[in-house]
């Protein structure tokens, strides 16, 4: 059972999905004080790496996956999109389909790591403590750091295999 916590104003909605394939969702609002703030494993990042590690760890204890994305992109497939072999739509799925069963998914970013306290602070200000931390945040693309690149992508044969909307088959 996937437990997905959507944050709101002072409350958290717990969305329970019996099976990612069923997408059976029942929403109920519960107070923040009822949620666990300590996990054996905290996984920062819900991409391919974070989900793979989390799926192994749920067999050994409670797991929190912290990732703000609603859509999971399988980025290694983007090379085949750029080559014209696969379609972009084949590379994405709802994040709820990728978070392992029995993991707790918080759709927030990580604002700060506090390794000396075995804790992290999410973008909503909530603190989670853990016994073990896995950091699998992936990369942050900064095309804007290369002068003129953002404006040139998609023109004059300039393209990138990374970033939805940026993969262009020439």
Short mmCIF file of C-alpha atoms in Angstrom, two decimals:
data_model
loop_
_atom_site.label_atom_id
_atom_site.label_comp_id
_atom_site.label_asym_id
_atom_site.label_seq_id
_atom_site.Cartn_x
_atom_site.Cartn_y
_atom_site.Cartn_z
CA UNK A 1 0.00 0.00 0.00
CA UNK A 2 1.50 3.34 -1.09
CA UNK A 3 1.05 6.16 1.36
CA UNK A 4 1.23 9.55 -0.33
CA UNK A 5 1.13 12.70 1.74
CA UNK A 6 -0.06 15.87 0.01
CA UNK A 7 0.58 18.94 2.06
CA UNK A 8 -1.89 21.74 2.55
CA UNK A 9 -2.45 24.59 4.96
CA UNK A 10 -1.64 23.13 8.34
CA UNK A 11 -2.97 19.69 7.41
CA UNK A 12 -1.83 16.78 5.34
CA UNK A 13 -4.07 14.72 3.10
CA UNK A 14 -3.25 11.04 3.11
CA UNK A 15 -3.96 9.46 -0.26
CA UNK A 16 -3.95 5.68 -0.06
CA UNK A 17 -3.48 3.55 -3.14
CA UNK A 18 -3.96 -0.20 -2.70
CA UNK A 19 -2.00 -0.90 -5.85
CA UNK A 20 -0.27 1.50 -8.22
CA UNK A 21 -1.98 -0.31 -11.11
CA UNK A 22 -5.46 0.09 -9.60
CA UNK A 23 -4.98 3.79 -8.85
CA UNK A 24 -7.62 3.42 -6.16
CA UNK A 25 -7.42 6.63 -4.18
CA UNK A 26 -9.34 7.58 -1.09
CA UNK A 27 -8.56 10.92 0.46
CA UNK A 28 -9.01 11.74 4.07
CA UNK A 29 -7.54 14.58 6.06
CA UNK A 30 -5.48 13.81 9.11
CA UNK A 31 -3.59 16.06 11.49
CA UNK A 32 0.17 16.38 11.10
CA UNK A 33 0.68 15.03 14.63
CA UNK A 34 -0.52 11.58 13.54
CA UNK A 35 2.16 11.17 10.87
CA UNK A 36 5.44 9.51 11.66
CA UNK A 37 8.35 11.90 11.76
CA UNK A 38 10.97 9.15 12.08
CA UNK A 39 11.81 6.53 9.48
CA UNK A 40 14.43 3.82 9.37
CA UNK A 41 15.26 4.96 5.82
CA UNK A 42 14.81 8.36 4.20
CA UNK A 43 15.31 8.50 0.44
CA UNK A 44 15.74 11.99 -0.99
CA UNK A 45 14.72 11.70 -4.62
CA UNK A 46 12.07 9.63 -6.37
CA UNK A 47 13.70 9.13 -9.74
CA UNK A 48 14.88 5.78 -11.11
CA UNK A 49 17.71 5.57 -8.56
CA UNK A 50 15.66 6.61 -5.53
CA UNK A 51 12.75 4.32 -6.41
CA UNK A 52 15.06 1.35 -7.05
CA UNK A 53 16.78 1.75 -3.69
CA UNK A 54 13.49 2.37 -1.86
CA UNK A 55 11.99 -0.81 -3.34
CA UNK A 56 14.82 -2.84 -1.78
CA UNK A 57 14.73 -0.99 1.56
CA UNK A 58 10.98 -1.47 2.27
CA UNK A 59 11.82 -5.11 3.05
CA UNK A 60 14.02 -3.93 5.93
CA UNK A 61 11.99 -1.16 7.57
CA UNK A 62 9.84 1.90 7.06
CA UNK A 63 10.86 4.14 4.16
CA UNK A 64 10.11 7.78 3.43
CA UNK A 65 10.61 8.94 -0.17
CA UNK A 66 10.82 12.70 -0.54
CA UNK A 67 10.30 14.04 -4.07
CA UNK A 68 8.10 16.90 -5.33
CA UNK A 69 7.47 15.55 -8.83
CA UNK A 70 4.01 14.32 -9.81
CA UNK A 71 5.43 12.79 -13.00
CA UNK A 72 8.24 10.25 -13.10
CA UNK A 73 10.45 10.43 -16.20
CA UNK A 74 12.66 7.51 -17.12
CA UNK A 75 15.52 9.66 -18.35
CA UNK A 76 17.75 6.91 -19.79
CA UNK A 77 15.08 6.40 -22.48
CA UNK A 78 15.45 10.03 -23.59
CA UNK A 79 18.46 9.09 -25.70
CA UNK A 80 16.17 6.87 -27.79
CA UNK A 81 13.65 9.70 -28.04
CA UNK A 82 16.39 11.94 -29.41
CA UNK A 83 17.29 9.23 -31.92
CA UNK A 84 13.66 8.98 -33.07
CA UNK A 85 13.24 5.39 -31.86
CA UNK A 86 10.85 6.06 -28.94
CA UNK A 87 8.18 8.68 -28.27
CA UNK A 88 8.43 11.07 -25.33
CA UNK A 89 5.10 9.80 -23.97
CA UNK A 90 6.78 6.40 -23.43
CA UNK A 91 9.20 7.91 -20.90
CA UNK A 92 6.76 9.21 -18.29
CA UNK A 93 4.35 7.77 -15.75
CA UNK A 94 2.54 9.16 -12.73
CA UNK A 95 4.89 9.22 -9.75
CA UNK A 96 2.38 7.17 -7.73
CA UNK A 97 3.00 4.27 -10.14
CA UNK A 98 6.74 4.32 -9.39
CA UNK A 99 6.99 4.77 -5.63
CA UNK A 100 7.32 1.30 -4.06
CA UNK A 101 4.41 -0.22 -2.20
CA UNK A 102 4.62 0.29 1.58
CA UNK A 103 6.80 3.39 1.19
CA UNK A 104 5.65 6.79 2.44
CA UNK A 105 5.87 9.38 -0.34
CA UNK A 106 6.07 13.05 0.59
CA UNK A 107 5.57 15.23 -2.48
CA UNK A 108 7.92 17.94 -1.25
CA UNK A 109 11.48 18.93 -2.01
CA UNK A 110 14.33 18.71 0.47
CA UNK A 111 15.22 22.16 1.75
CA UNK A 112 18.04 21.22 4.11
CA UNK A 113 20.02 18.21 5.28
CA UNK A 114 21.05 17.99 8.94
CA UNK A 115 23.35 14.94 8.98
CA UNK A 116 24.59 15.54 12.55
CA UNK A 117 20.98 15.14 13.76
CA UNK A 118 20.07 12.41 11.24
CA UNK A 119 17.32 14.67 9.93
CA UNK A 120 16.20 16.61 6.91
CA UNK A 121 13.84 19.52 6.46
CA UNK A 122 11.36 19.45 3.61
CA UNK A 123 10.37 22.49 1.55
CA UNK A 124 7.20 22.84 3.64
CA UNK A 125 9.32 23.17 6.80
CA UNK A 126 8.49 19.71 8.17
CA UNK A 127 11.39 17.79 9.71
CA UNK A 128 11.91 14.06 9.27
CA UNK A 129 14.47 12.04 11.18
CA UNK A 130 15.98 8.80 9.96
CA UNK A 131 18.43 6.04 10.83
CA UNK A 132 19.81 5.86 7.29
CA UNK A 133 19.75 8.44 4.48
CA UNK A 134 19.97 7.82 0.75
CA UNK A 135 20.53 10.88 -1.45
CA UNK A 136 19.43 10.20 -5.03
CA UNK A 137 18.46 13.66 -6.21
CA UNK A 138 19.65 13.30 -9.79
CA UNK A 139 20.77 16.35 -11.68
CA UNK A 140 19.49 19.85 -12.06
CA UNK A 141 19.81 21.07 -15.62
CA UNK A 142 20.99 24.66 -15.94
CA UNK A 143 20.94 25.41 -19.67
CA UNK A 144 20.76 29.08 -18.71
CA UNK A 145 24.37 28.93 -17.46
CA UNK A 146 25.63 28.64 -21.03
CA UNK A 147 25.23 31.96 -22.78
CA UNK A 148 22.71 31.75 -25.61
CA UNK A 149 21.93 28.05 -25.20
CA UNK A 150 18.36 28.42 -23.93
CA UNK A 151 17.41 30.61 -26.89
CA UNK A 152 19.18 28.34 -29.40
CA UNK A 153 17.81 24.96 -28.30
CA UNK A 154 15.66 23.54 -31.08
CA UNK A 155 17.25 25.74 -33.74
CA UNK A 156 20.25 25.36 -36.04
CA UNK A 157 20.72 21.69 -35.09
CA UNK A 158 21.18 22.44 -31.37
CA UNK A 159 19.34 20.00 -29.12
CA UNK A 160 19.64 18.11 -25.86
CA UNK A 161 18.66 14.63 -24.78
CA UNK A 162 17.79 15.90 -21.31
CA UNK A 163 14.67 17.70 -20.22
CA UNK A 164 11.06 17.14 -21.25
CA UNK A 165 10.24 19.52 -24.06
CA UNK A 166 13.91 19.85 -25.00
CA UNK A 167 14.42 16.55 -26.77
CA UNK A 168 14.19 17.26 -30.46
CA UNK A 169 14.52 14.80 -33.30
CA UNK A 170 16.35 16.60 -36.07
#
